[in-house]
Amino acid sequence: MSAGAILGFDTATADAVVAVTIGGQPVSERRAQPDGSGRPRHAAKLLAEIEAAAADAGGWEAIERLAVGIGPGTFTGLRIGVTTARALAQARSLPLVGVGSLEALGLGIAERAEGRKCLPLIDARRAELFGALVDDSGQPLWDPFVAGPEQLLQRLADAGLRPLAGGDGSLRFRAQLESAGVDVLPDADPGHRMAARHVCELAAGVTPGPVTEVKPAYLRRPDAEVWREQRDRNPGERR
Amino acid sequence: MSLILALETSCDDTCAAVVDGAEVRSNVISSQVAAHERFGGIVPEVASRHHLELVNPVVDAALAEAGVGLERIDSLAVTRGPGLIGALLIGVSTAKGIAAAARKPLHGVDHLHGHVAANFLEPDPIEPPFLCLIASGGHTLLAGVTGHSGYAVLGQTLDDAAGEALDKAARLLGLGYPGGPAIEREARGGNPAAFEFPVAMRDDPRLDFSFSGLKTALLYAVRELGDDGTLEHRADLAASFQAAVVDQLVAKLRRAARGGSRRRRSAADAWGAIALGGGVAANSLLRERVAELCEAEGLELKLVARELCTDNAAMIASAARYVEPAPYPDYLAWDAL
Ligand SMILES: [Zn+2]
C-alpha cells in the first residue's frame, strides 16, 4: 500500500479527469469536459490539468506515484492518457500504475450501491458497451468485456444478477437495461462520470512494475485486422 | 551549441534523435514495416498502437546513444503535422510530457520542413537556395528553399503521393509491400518503353503532380492482359510504370530548375542545388535521372544518407534549430496539427 501522494488521471471517456490523493484523501480534483461540439479535448487539456493538480498538491516534489486509467474507452483518448503517463513517469523517474477505467468507474457507483454489485458501462459506440461487474471495492467479478446490450442482459439473466449500473453506457441504454430489471443511477448522479480519485484509490494497492508494461486495454482489435482475418477465411471475396 | 532531443511519429516509423547544432549525436528509427506488410499498406490504428509501445524505449535509446541524460538537453522538438493524426499524437503527448517534466522549451516542427532541413545536417550540409523534391508514401512536394526557417511550396501532388502510387502498383502486380523497392527490383528485368503510360501534367505549366491517372492506366493494362498476361509482362509493366512516375518528377524538377512556369531564371532566384528527400528518393532510376538533370543545368546534386532521407527525428531536430521554441508552460495545450 502507498499512503503517499498519488497523482492519477483518466481519459477513457469524454472527460479528462485528474486528481491527487494523499493518504487516500483527495487534495485536488479536476475535470476538463468536451467542447460545445462534444469532441473530447484530451490532447489540449490533460497535461495542463495534471500540472495544475500537482501544483494544488504542493508541487511535483510531493508526488510519489503516478496512476492512469488504461481503459477500455476511445482508442485515441486512452493513448493520450497512457502516453502522457509514461512520458511523465520516464522523465520524472516516478513509479507508474495502470488501473482499469471500468473498475474506477465502478468505485463511484459502489458509493450508492448499498451492497449491490456494480455494473460500470462505458459507451463503446457501434451499439456496444464496455463493461465489467465489480464488487463494492472495485474488484472485478467479471473481467472487462465489450458486448451488445442483449448479450449483456442475457449473461446477467443467466447468472441471476440485478446489479446497479452507471456510466455513459448505462445512460445510452437505460430503457433496455431497466426493462430487464437492471437499476441505473439517476441521470444527474455523479456516479455516471469517471472520478480520478478512484484511479488513485485503486493504484494505492498495487505494486508498480516497469513503465513500458502500462498499456491501453483496447478490448477491440484494429478493424483492419478483423477484416483481414475475414478475408483470409473467405479467400474468394475481394475487398 | 545546443542539444535538441527530437521525436517523430507522423507515419509508421517511431523515431527519436539527439542533435547538437548540425551534428547528429544519435538517430534512432524503429520501423514498423513488418507490422503493416500483411495489410499491404499502413493501417493508422496499427501504427498508433505500435508507436505507443515503442516511443519510450526509442527515446531512451536516443539519449543513451548520444551519451547524454535528459538534464543535459537544452530543448525538445516534435513533429506536429502533417501526418496520421493518431500517430502524431503519440509523439506530441510524449514530447509535451517529457518537456513539461523537465521544464524545457519545446519546438513544434512541420514534418516537411524536417525533410528540407535534413540537408542542413553534417557531414555535408548544403546552404540555400536550392530546390528540394520530397517524395514518399505520404507526400510529394517540390519546395523552393531560400532560407533555413521554411520553404516555398512550388508544387505538390493533386491526388496520390508518388510512393503511394508505387505501393498501389505493386499491389496490382502482386509484388508486395513496400511497393517502391518491390517495383524497382521487378523493373530491372523489364523494358520501360514496353507500355506507354501517361505522364500526367508534363506539359502543364504548373509544378503540381498527379499520379491517379497513371494508376488507372495500369489497372486497365492489367485487366486487358489478364492474370497470366500480367505475370508474363510483369517486369515490363513495373519498368514502364516506374519510368512514368520518374518522368513526371523529373519533368517538374526541370521546369522548376529553369525558373518556374514562364519566367526565365534570373540571377536572384538561381538554385544552387537539387536535393532529394523521402523514401522514393532511394529509387535508383530517379537518382540517375536527377543526376543527369543537374549535370545539364549546372546544379549540385544533394543526396542525404538513407537514414536522413526517410522519416527520422534528426531532421526534425535540424528544422527545430530554426523554429522558435515555446517555453514551459506555453505548449501544454498543443494538439497535433
Ligand atoms: Zn516524411
Coordinates of C-alpha atoms and ligand atoms in Angstrom, one line a residue:
Chain A
M1 CA 0.0 0.0 0.0
S2 CA 1.1 3.5 -0.7
A3 CA 0.0 6.2 1.7
G4 CA 1.9 9.0 0.0
A5 CA 0.6 11.4 -2.6
I6 CA -0.7 9.8 -5.8
L7 CA -1.4 11.8 -9.0
G8 CA -4.0 9.9 -11.1
F9 CA -5.8 10.6 -14.3
D10 CA -8.1 9.0 -16.8
T11 CA -9.1 9.7 -20.5
A12 CA -11.2 6.7 -21.3
T13 CA -14.4 8.7 -21.5
A14 CA -15.1 12.2 -22.9
D15 CA -13.9 13.8 -19.7
A16 CA -10.2 14.3 -18.9
V17 CA -10.1 13.8 -15.1
V18 CA -7.1 14.4 -12.8
A19 CA -6.8 14.0 -9.0
V20 CA -4.2 13.9 -6.3
T21 CA -4.8 11.9 -3.2
I22 CA -2.7 11.9 0.0
G23 CA -3.3 9.0 2.3
G24 CA -6.4 8.2 0.4
Q25 CA -7.9 11.8 0.7
P26 CA -8.3 13.9 -2.4
V27 CA -6.4 17.2 -2.3
S28 CA -7.1 18.1 -5.9
E29 CA -9.8 17.0 -8.3
R30 CA -10.0 18.5 -11.8
R31 CA -12.2 17.8 -14.8
A32 CA -12.0 19.0 -18.4
Q33 CA -15.2 18.4 -20.3
P34 CA -15.7 18.2 -24.1
D35 CA -16.2 21.4 -26.1
G36 CA -19.5 22.5 -27.3
S37 CA -19.4 20.1 -30.3
G38 CA -19.0 17.2 -27.8
R39 CA -15.5 16.4 -29.0
P40 CA -13.1 15.4 -26.2
R41 CA -10.2 17.7 -25.7
H42 CA -7.8 15.4 -24.1
A43 CA -4.7 16.4 -26.1
A44 CA -5.3 20.1 -25.4
K45 CA -6.5 19.8 -21.8
L46 CA -4.9 16.8 -20.0
L47 CA -1.4 18.0 -19.4
A48 CA -2.4 21.4 -18.2
E49 CA -4.8 19.9 -15.7
I50 CA -2.1 17.5 -14.5
E51 CA 0.3 20.4 -13.9
A52 CA -2.4 22.3 -12.1
A53 CA -3.3 19.3 -9.9
A54 CA 0.4 18.8 -9.0
A55 CA 0.5 22.5 -8.0
D56 CA -2.6 22.1 -5.9
A57 CA -0.9 19.3 -4.0
G58 CA 2.1 21.5 -3.2
G59 CA 4.3 20.8 -6.3
W60 CA 5.7 17.7 -8.0
E61 CA 8.2 17.1 -5.2
A62 CA 5.3 15.9 -3.1
I63 CA 4.1 13.3 -5.7
E64 CA 5.3 9.8 -5.0
R65 CA 3.4 7.8 -7.6
L66 CA 1.5 8.2 -10.9
A67 CA -1.6 6.3 -11.8
V68 CA -3.5 6.2 -15.1
G69 CA -6.8 4.6 -16.3
I70 CA -5.9 2.2 -19.1
G71 CA -9.4 1.8 -20.4
P72 CA -11.3 0.4 -22.1
G73 CA -12.6 3.5 -23.9
T74 CA -11.9 5.5 -27.0
F75 CA -8.6 4.4 -28.6
T76 CA -7.2 7.9 -29.1
G77 CA -8.3 9.1 -25.6
L78 CA -6.6 6.1 -24.0
R79 CA -3.4 6.6 -25.9
I80 CA -3.2 10.3 -24.9
G81 CA -3.6 9.3 -21.3
V82 CA -1.2 6.3 -21.3
T83 CA 1.4 8.1 -23.4
T84 CA 1.3 11.2 -21.2
A85 CA 1.6 9.0 -18.1
R86 CA 4.5 7.0 -19.5
A87 CA 6.4 10.2 -20.5
L88 CA 5.9 11.8 -17.1
A89 CA 7.0 8.6 -15.3
Q90 CA 10.0 8.3 -17.6
A91 CA 11.1 11.9 -17.3
R92 CA 10.4 12.2 -13.5
S93 CA 11.6 8.7 -12.6
L94 CA 8.2 8.1 -10.8
P95 CA 6.6 4.7 -10.4
L96 CA 3.5 4.3 -12.6
V97 CA 0.5 2.1 -12.1
G98 CA -2.1 1.4 -14.7
V99 CA -5.6 0.7 -13.4
G100 CA -8.8 -0.4 -15.2
S101 CA -11.1 2.5 -16.1
L102 CA -14.2 0.4 -15.5
E103 CA -13.1 -0.6 -12.1
A104 CA -12.5 3.1 -11.3
L105 CA -16.0 4.0 -12.6
G106 CA -17.3 1.1 -10.5
L107 CA -15.9 2.6 -7.3
G108 CA -18.1 5.7 -7.9
I109 CA -21.2 3.5 -8.5
A110 CA -20.4 1.5 -5.3
E111 CA -20.8 4.6 -3.2
R112 CA -24.5 4.3 -3.9
A113 CA -24.8 0.5 -4.4
E114 CA -25.9 -0.4 -0.8
G115 CA -24.3 -3.8 -1.1
R116 CA -25.4 -4.5 -4.6
K117 CA -22.9 -5.5 -7.3
C118 CA -21.9 -2.7 -9.6
L119 CA -22.1 -2.6 -13.4
P120 CA -19.9 0.2 -14.8
L121 CA -20.7 0.7 -18.5
I122 CA -18.9 2.9 -21.0
D123 CA -20.4 3.7 -24.4
A124 CA -18.3 1.7 -26.9
R125 CA -20.2 3.1 -30.0
R126 CA -21.3 0.7 -32.7
A127 CA -24.3 -0.1 -30.4
E128 CA -22.0 -1.9 -27.9
L129 CA -20.8 -1.4 -24.4
F130 CA -17.6 -1.7 -22.5
G131 CA -18.5 -3.2 -19.1
A132 CA -17.4 -5.1 -16.1
L133 CA -19.0 -6.4 -13.0
V134 CA -17.3 -5.2 -9.8
D135 CA -17.9 -5.6 -6.1
D136 CA -18.1 -2.6 -3.8
S137 CA -14.3 -2.3 -3.5
G138 CA -13.9 -2.1 -7.3
Q139 CA -12.6 -5.7 -7.6
P140 CA -13.7 -7.3 -10.8
L141 CA -16.1 -10.2 -10.6
W142 CA -16.4 -10.3 -14.4
D143 CA -13.4 -9.1 -16.4
P144 CA -13.9 -6.1 -18.6
F145 CA -15.7 -7.0 -21.8
V146 CA -17.3 -5.5 -24.9
A147 CA -20.8 -6.6 -25.8
G148 CA -24.1 -5.5 -27.2
P149 CA -26.9 -4.8 -24.6
E150 CA -28.8 -8.0 -25.5
Q151 CA -25.8 -10.2 -24.9
L152 CA -25.0 -8.4 -21.6
L153 CA -28.6 -8.8 -20.4
Q154 CA -28.6 -12.5 -21.3
R155 CA -25.5 -13.0 -19.3
L156 CA -26.9 -11.2 -16.3
A157 CA -30.1 -13.2 -16.5
D158 CA -28.2 -16.5 -16.7
A159 CA -26.3 -15.5 -13.6
G160 CA -29.4 -14.3 -11.8
L161 CA -27.9 -10.9 -11.2
R162 CA -29.5 -7.5 -10.8
P163 CA -26.6 -5.1 -10.3
L164 CA -26.6 -1.2 -10.1
A165 CA -25.4 0.2 -13.4
G166 CA -23.7 3.6 -14.1
G167 CA -21.6 5.3 -16.7
D168 CA -22.5 6.9 -20.1
G169 CA -23.2 3.5 -21.5
S170 CA -25.9 2.9 -18.9
L171 CA -27.5 6.3 -19.8
R172 CA -27.5 5.4 -23.5
F173 CA -29.2 2.0 -22.9
R174 CA -31.2 3.0 -19.8
A175 CA -34.6 1.8 -21.2
Q176 CA -33.3 -1.6 -22.3
L177 CA -31.4 -2.2 -19.0
E178 CA -34.3 -1.2 -16.8
S179 CA -36.8 -3.3 -18.7
A180 CA -34.6 -6.3 -17.9
G181 CA -34.5 -5.4 -14.2
V182 CA -31.1 -3.7 -14.0
D183 CA -31.2 -0.5 -11.9
V184 CA -29.5 2.5 -13.4
L185 CA -28.3 5.6 -11.4
P186 CA -30.5 8.7 -11.8
D187 CA -29.5 10.8 -14.8
A188 CA -27.8 13.6 -12.9
D189 CA -25.9 11.3 -10.5
P190 CA -22.2 12.0 -10.4
G191 CA -21.6 8.2 -10.3
H192 CA -22.0 8.2 -14.0
R193 CA -18.8 10.1 -14.5
M194 CA -15.3 9.0 -14.1
A195 CA -13.6 10.4 -11.0
A196 CA -9.8 10.3 -10.9
R197 CA -9.7 9.9 -7.1
H198 CA -10.9 6.4 -7.8
V199 CA -8.0 5.8 -10.1
C200 CA -5.7 6.9 -7.3
E201 CA -7.5 4.7 -4.8
L202 CA -7.1 1.6 -7.0
A203 CA -3.5 2.4 -7.7
A204 CA -2.6 2.6 -4.0
G205 CA -3.0 -1.1 -3.5
V206 CA -0.8 -2.2 -6.5
T207 CA 3.0 -2.7 -6.7
P208 CA 4.3 -0.7 -9.7
G209 CA 6.0 -2.5 -12.5
P210 CA 8.0 -1.3 -15.5
V211 CA 6.6 1.8 -17.2
T212 CA 6.6 0.1 -20.5
E213 CA 4.2 -2.6 -19.1
V214 CA 1.5 0.0 -18.7
K215 CA -0.6 -0.3 -21.9
P216 CA -4.1 0.6 -23.0
A217 CA -6.7 -2.1 -22.6
Y218 CA -8.3 -1.7 -26.0
L219 CA -10.6 -4.8 -25.8
R220 CA -11.1 -4.5 -29.6
R221 CA -8.6 -5.3 -32.3
P222 CA -8.0 -2.8 -35.1
D223 CA -10.7 -3.1 -37.7
A224 CA -8.1 -3.8 -40.4
E225 CA -7.1 -7.0 -38.6
V226 CA -10.6 -8.2 -38.3
W227 CA -11.3 -7.6 -42.0
R228 CA -8.0 -9.2 -42.9
E229 CA -9.0 -12.3 -41.0
Q230 CA -12.4 -12.4 -42.6
R231 CA -10.9 -12.1 -46.0
D232 CA -8.4 -14.9 -45.3
R233 CA -11.3 -17.1 -44.2
N234 CA -13.2 -16.3 -47.4
P235 CA -10.5 -16.0 -50.0
G236 CA -13.0 -15.8 -52.9
E237 CA -14.2 -12.4 -51.8
R238 CA -12.5 -9.3 -52.9
R239 CA -12.4 -6.3 -50.6
Chain B
M1 CA 26.0 24.6 -29.5
S2 CA 22.7 23.4 -28.1
L3 CA 21.4 19.9 -27.7
I4 CA 18.0 19.1 -29.0
L5 CA 16.0 15.9 -28.3
A6 CA 13.5 15.3 -31.1
L7 CA 10.6 12.9 -31.7
E8 CA 8.9 12.0 -34.9
T9 CA 5.8 9.7 -35.2
S10 CA 3.9 11.1 -38.1
C11 CA 3.6 7.9 -40.0
D12 CA 4.9 4.3 -39.4
D13 CA 8.4 4.9 -38.1
T14 CA 8.9 5.6 -34.4
C15 CA 11.9 8.0 -34.2
A16 CA 13.9 9.9 -31.7
A17 CA 17.2 11.7 -32.1
V18 CA 19.7 13.9 -30.3
V19 CA 21.3 16.7 -32.5
D20 CA 24.0 19.1 -31.4
G21 CA 24.0 22.0 -33.8
A22 CA 24.4 20.4 -37.2
E23 CA 25.9 17.3 -35.7
V24 CA 23.8 14.1 -35.3
R25 CA 24.6 12.6 -32.0
S26 CA 22.0 9.8 -32.3
N27 CA 19.3 8.9 -34.8
V28 CA 17.1 6.0 -33.7
I29 CA 14.4 4.7 -36.0
S30 CA 12.2 1.8 -35.1
S31 CA 10.4 0.7 -38.3
Q32 CA 7.0 -0.9 -38.3
V33 CA 7.2 -2.2 -41.9
A34 CA 6.7 -5.8 -40.7
A35 CA 3.6 -4.9 -38.8
H36 CA 2.0 -3.3 -41.9
E37 CA 3.3 -5.7 -44.5
R38 CA 0.4 -8.2 -44.2
F39 CA -2.1 -5.3 -44.8
G40 CA -0.3 -4.2 -48.0
G41 CA -0.2 -0.6 -46.6
I42 CA -0.1 1.5 -43.5
V43 CA -3.0 1.0 -41.1
P44 CA -3.4 4.1 -38.9
E45 CA -4.7 2.2 -35.9
V46 CA -2.0 -0.4 -36.1
A47 CA 0.6 2.4 -36.4
S48 CA -0.7 4.3 -33.4
R49 CA -0.6 1.1 -31.2
H50 CA 2.9 0.4 -32.2
H51 CA 4.1 4.0 -31.6
L52 CA 2.8 3.9 -28.1
E53 CA 4.7 0.7 -27.2
L54 CA 7.9 1.8 -29.0
V55 CA 8.2 5.5 -28.2
N56 CA 9.7 5.3 -24.6
P57 CA 12.4 2.8 -25.5
V58 CA 13.3 4.7 -28.6
V59 CA 13.7 7.9 -26.6
D60 CA 15.8 6.1 -24.1
A61 CA 18.0 4.7 -26.9
A62 CA 18.4 8.1 -28.5
L63 CA 19.7 9.6 -25.2
A64 CA 21.9 6.6 -24.4
E65 CA 23.4 6.5 -27.9
A66 CA 24.1 10.2 -27.6
G67 CA 25.6 9.6 -24.2
V68 CA 23.6 12.3 -22.5
G69 CA 20.9 12.4 -19.8
L70 CA 17.7 14.4 -20.1
E71 CA 19.1 17.1 -17.8
R72 CA 21.8 17.9 -20.5
I73 CA 19.2 18.5 -23.2
D74 CA 18.5 22.2 -23.9
S75 CA 15.2 21.8 -25.7
L76 CA 12.8 19.2 -27.2
A77 CA 11.3 19.1 -30.6
V78 CA 8.4 17.2 -32.1
T79 CA 6.6 16.8 -35.4
R80 CA 3.1 18.3 -35.0
G81 CA 1.9 17.6 -38.6
P82 CA 1.1 16.8 -41.2
G83 CA 0.6 13.0 -40.8
L84 CA -1.7 10.4 -39.4
I85 CA -3.4 12.2 -36.5
G86 CA -3.4 9.3 -34.1
A87 CA 0.2 8.6 -34.8
L88 CA 1.2 12.2 -34.4
L89 CA -0.5 12.4 -31.0
I90 CA 1.8 9.8 -29.6
G91 CA 4.9 11.9 -30.3
V92 CA 3.2 15.1 -29.3
S93 CA 1.9 13.7 -26.0
T94 CA 5.3 12.2 -25.2
A95 CA 7.3 15.3 -26.1
K96 CA 5.0 17.5 -24.1
G97 CA 5.1 15.2 -21.1
I98 CA 8.9 15.0 -21.1
A99 CA 9.4 18.7 -21.8
A100 CA 7.0 19.7 -19.1
A101 CA 8.5 17.2 -16.6
A102 CA 12.0 18.6 -17.3
R103 CA 10.7 22.2 -17.6
K104 CA 12.4 22.5 -21.0
P105 CA 11.2 24.5 -24.0
L106 CA 9.6 22.7 -26.9
H107 CA 9.8 23.3 -30.7
G108 CA 6.8 22.4 -32.8
V109 CA 8.0 21.3 -36.2
D110 CA 6.4 20.9 -39.6
H111 CA 7.3 17.4 -40.9
L112 CA 8.1 18.6 -44.4
H113 CA 10.3 21.4 -43.0
G114 CA 12.1 18.5 -41.4
H115 CA 12.7 16.8 -44.7
V116 CA 14.1 20.0 -46.1
A117 CA 16.3 20.6 -43.0
A118 CA 17.8 17.1 -43.3
N119 CA 20.0 18.9 -45.9
F120 CA 21.5 21.2 -43.2
L121 CA 23.0 18.4 -41.2
E122 CA 26.6 17.2 -41.1
P123 CA 28.6 15.5 -42.7
D124 CA 27.9 17.5 -45.9
P125 CA 25.3 20.2 -45.3
I126 CA 24.2 22.5 -48.2
E127 CA 23.1 26.1 -48.0
P128 CA 20.1 27.7 -49.6
P129 CA 19.0 28.5 -52.2
F130 CA 18.2 25.0 -53.5
L131 CA 15.3 23.0 -54.9
C132 CA 14.1 20.1 -52.8
L133 CA 11.9 17.3 -54.0
I134 CA 10.4 15.2 -51.2
A135 CA 8.6 12.1 -52.4
S136 CA 7.4 9.3 -50.2
G137 CA 4.3 7.2 -49.5
G138 CA 2.8 10.2 -47.7
H139 CA 3.9 13.2 -49.7
T140 CA 5.1 14.6 -53.0
L141 CA 6.3 18.1 -52.6
L142 CA 8.5 20.3 -54.7
A143 CA 9.9 23.0 -52.4
G144 CA 11.9 26.1 -53.1
V145 CA 14.3 26.7 -50.2
T146 CA 15.7 30.2 -49.8
G147 CA 16.3 30.2 -46.1
H148 CA 16.6 27.9 -43.1
S149 CA 13.4 28.6 -41.4
G150 CA 10.9 27.5 -44.0
Y151 CA 10.3 26.7 -47.7
A152 CA 8.0 27.8 -50.5
V153 CA 5.6 25.2 -51.9
L154 CA 6.3 25.3 -55.7
G155 CA 4.3 22.2 -56.4
Q156 CA 2.6 19.2 -54.8
T157 CA 0.5 16.3 -55.7
L158 CA -3.1 16.9 -56.5
D159 CA -4.1 13.3 -55.6
D160 CA -1.9 10.3 -54.7
A161 CA 1.7 10.7 -53.4
A162 CA 4.4 9.2 -55.6
G163 CA 5.2 6.4 -53.1
E164 CA 1.5 5.7 -52.7
A165 CA 1.2 5.2 -56.5
L166 CA 4.2 2.8 -56.4
D167 CA 2.6 0.9 -53.4
K168 CA -0.7 0.6 -55.3
A169 CA 1.0 -0.5 -58.5
A170 CA 3.0 -3.1 -56.6
R171 CA -0.2 -4.4 -55.1
L172 CA -1.9 -4.6 -58.5
L173 CA 1.1 -6.5 -59.8
G174 CA 1.3 -8.8 -56.8
L175 CA 4.7 -7.6 -55.8
G176 CA 4.2 -7.0 -52.0
Y177 CA 4.8 -4.1 -49.7
P178 CA 6.5 -1.6 -49.5
G179 CA 5.9 -1.0 -53.2
G180 CA 8.8 1.3 -54.2
P181 CA 11.6 -1.2 -53.6
A182 CA 9.5 -4.1 -55.0
I183 CA 8.7 -2.2 -58.2
E184 CA 12.3 -1.2 -58.6
R185 CA 13.5 -4.8 -58.2
E186 CA 11.0 -6.1 -60.7
A187 CA 11.7 -3.3 -63.2
R188 CA 15.3 -4.2 -63.5
G189 CA 14.5 -7.1 -65.9
G190 CA 11.9 -5.1 -67.8
N191 CA 11.6 -2.7 -70.8
P192 CA 10.5 0.8 -69.7
A193 CA 9.2 1.5 -73.2
A194 CA 7.1 -1.7 -73.4
F195 CA 3.9 0.1 -72.2
E196 CA 3.0 3.7 -72.8
F197 CA 1.7 5.1 -69.5
P198 CA 0.6 8.7 -69.4
V199 CA 3.0 11.2 -67.8
A200 CA 0.4 13.5 -66.3
M201 CA 0.9 17.2 -66.0
R202 CA 4.1 17.1 -68.1
D203 CA 3.0 19.9 -70.3
D204 CA 1.1 21.7 -67.6
P205 CA 3.0 25.0 -66.7
R206 CA 2.2 24.5 -63.0
L207 CA 4.6 22.5 -60.9
D208 CA 2.0 20.2 -59.4
F209 CA 1.9 16.4 -59.7
S210 CA -0.8 13.9 -60.3
F211 CA -0.5 10.1 -60.2
S212 CA -4.0 8.8 -60.1
G213 CA -4.4 8.7 -63.9
L214 CA -1.2 6.6 -64.1
K215 CA -2.6 4.2 -61.5
T216 CA -5.8 3.8 -63.5
A217 CA -3.9 3.2 -66.8
L218 CA -2.0 0.4 -65.1
L219 CA -5.3 -1.1 -63.8
Y220 CA -6.6 -1.1 -67.4
A221 CA -3.5 -2.7 -68.7
V222 CA -3.6 -5.4 -66.1
R223 CA -7.3 -6.1 -66.8
E224 CA -6.6 -6.3 -70.5
L225 CA -3.7 -8.7 -70.0
G226 CA -5.5 -11.0 -67.6
D227 CA -3.7 -12.8 -64.8
D228 CA -1.4 -14.9 -67.0
G229 CA -0.5 -12.0 -69.3
T230 CA 0.2 -9.7 -66.3
L231 CA 2.5 -12.3 -64.8
E232 CA 4.3 -12.7 -68.2
H233 CA 4.7 -9.0 -68.7
R234 CA 5.2 -8.0 -65.1
A235 CA 8.8 -6.8 -65.4
D236 CA 7.8 -4.6 -68.4
L237 CA 4.8 -3.3 -66.6
A238 CA 6.9 -2.4 -63.5
A239 CA 9.6 -0.8 -65.6
S240 CA 7.1 1.2 -67.6
F241 CA 5.2 2.4 -64.5
Q242 CA 8.3 3.3 -62.7
A243 CA 9.6 5.3 -65.7
A244 CA 6.3 7.2 -65.9
V245 CA 6.5 8.2 -62.2
V246 CA 10.1 9.2 -62.5
D247 CA 9.5 11.1 -65.8
Q248 CA 6.8 13.2 -64.1
L249 CA 9.0 14.0 -61.1
V250 CA 12.0 14.9 -63.3
A251 CA 9.9 17.0 -65.7
K252 CA 8.7 19.2 -62.9
L253 CA 12.1 19.5 -61.4
R254 CA 13.5 20.6 -64.7
R255 CA 10.8 23.1 -65.1
A256 CA 11.4 24.5 -61.6
A257 CA 15.2 24.5 -62.2
R258 CA 14.7 26.6 -65.2
G259 CA 12.8 29.2 -63.2
G260 CA 9.2 28.0 -63.0
S261 CA 6.4 28.3 -65.5
R262 CA 7.3 31.1 -67.8
R263 CA 9.9 33.2 -66.1
R264 CA 13.4 32.9 -67.2
R265 CA 15.8 32.1 -64.4
S266 CA 17.3 35.3 -63.1
A267 CA 20.5 35.6 -61.0
A268 CA 18.4 36.3 -57.9
D269 CA 16.4 33.0 -58.0
A270 CA 19.0 30.8 -59.4
W271 CA 19.0 27.5 -57.5
G272 CA 22.4 26.1 -56.4
A273 CA 21.4 22.5 -56.0
I274 CA 18.7 19.9 -56.2
A275 CA 18.1 17.9 -53.0
L276 CA 16.1 14.7 -52.9
G277 CA 14.3 13.5 -49.8
G278 CA 11.7 11.0 -48.8
G279 CA 11.6 7.2 -49.3
V280 CA 11.2 7.5 -53.1
A281 CA 14.5 9.3 -53.2
A282 CA 16.1 6.0 -52.7
N283 CA 14.9 4.9 -56.2
S284 CA 18.0 4.4 -58.4
L285 CA 16.3 5.5 -61.6
L286 CA 15.2 8.7 -60.0
R287 CA 18.7 9.4 -58.7
E288 CA 20.2 8.7 -62.1
R289 CA 17.8 10.9 -64.0
V290 CA 18.1 13.8 -61.5
A291 CA 21.9 13.5 -61.7
E292 CA 21.6 13.9 -65.5
L293 CA 19.4 16.9 -65.0
C294 CA 21.8 18.5 -62.5
E295 CA 24.6 17.9 -64.9
A296 CA 22.7 19.5 -67.8
E297 CA 21.6 22.5 -65.7
G298 CA 24.8 23.1 -63.8
L299 CA 23.4 22.3 -60.4
E300 CA 24.8 20.4 -57.5
L301 CA 23.0 17.1 -56.6
K302 CA 22.4 16.6 -52.9
L303 CA 21.5 13.1 -51.7
V304 CA 21.4 12.8 -48.0
A305 CA 22.3 9.5 -46.3
R306 CA 19.4 7.0 -46.4
E307 CA 18.7 7.3 -42.6
L308 CA 18.2 11.0 -43.0
C309 CA 16.2 10.6 -46.2
T310 CA 13.3 8.5 -45.0
D311 CA 11.4 9.7 -41.9
N312 CA 13.6 10.3 -38.9
A313 CA 13.9 12.6 -35.9
A314 CA 17.3 14.1 -36.7
M315 CA 15.8 16.0 -39.5
I316 CA 13.1 17.3 -37.1
A317 CA 15.8 18.5 -34.7
S318 CA 17.6 20.1 -37.6
A319 CA 14.5 22.1 -38.5
A320 CA 13.9 22.9 -34.8
R321 CA 17.1 24.9 -34.8
Y322 CA 15.4 27.4 -37.0
V323 CA 12.0 27.4 -35.2
E324 CA 11.5 29.5 -32.0
P325 CA 10.6 27.1 -29.2
A326 CA 7.7 27.6 -26.9
P327 CA 8.8 28.0 -23.2
Y328 CA 7.1 25.9 -20.4
P329 CA 4.1 26.1 -19.9
D330 CA 3.1 27.6 -23.3
Y331 CA 2.9 24.2 -25.1
L332 CA 0.8 22.3 -22.5
A333 CA -2.3 22.7 -24.7
W334 CA -0.7 21.7 -28.0
D335 CA -2.6 19.3 -30.2
A336 CA -1.4 17.6 -33.4
L337 CA -1.9 19.8 -36.4
Ligands
ZN1 ZN 8.1 12.1 -44.4

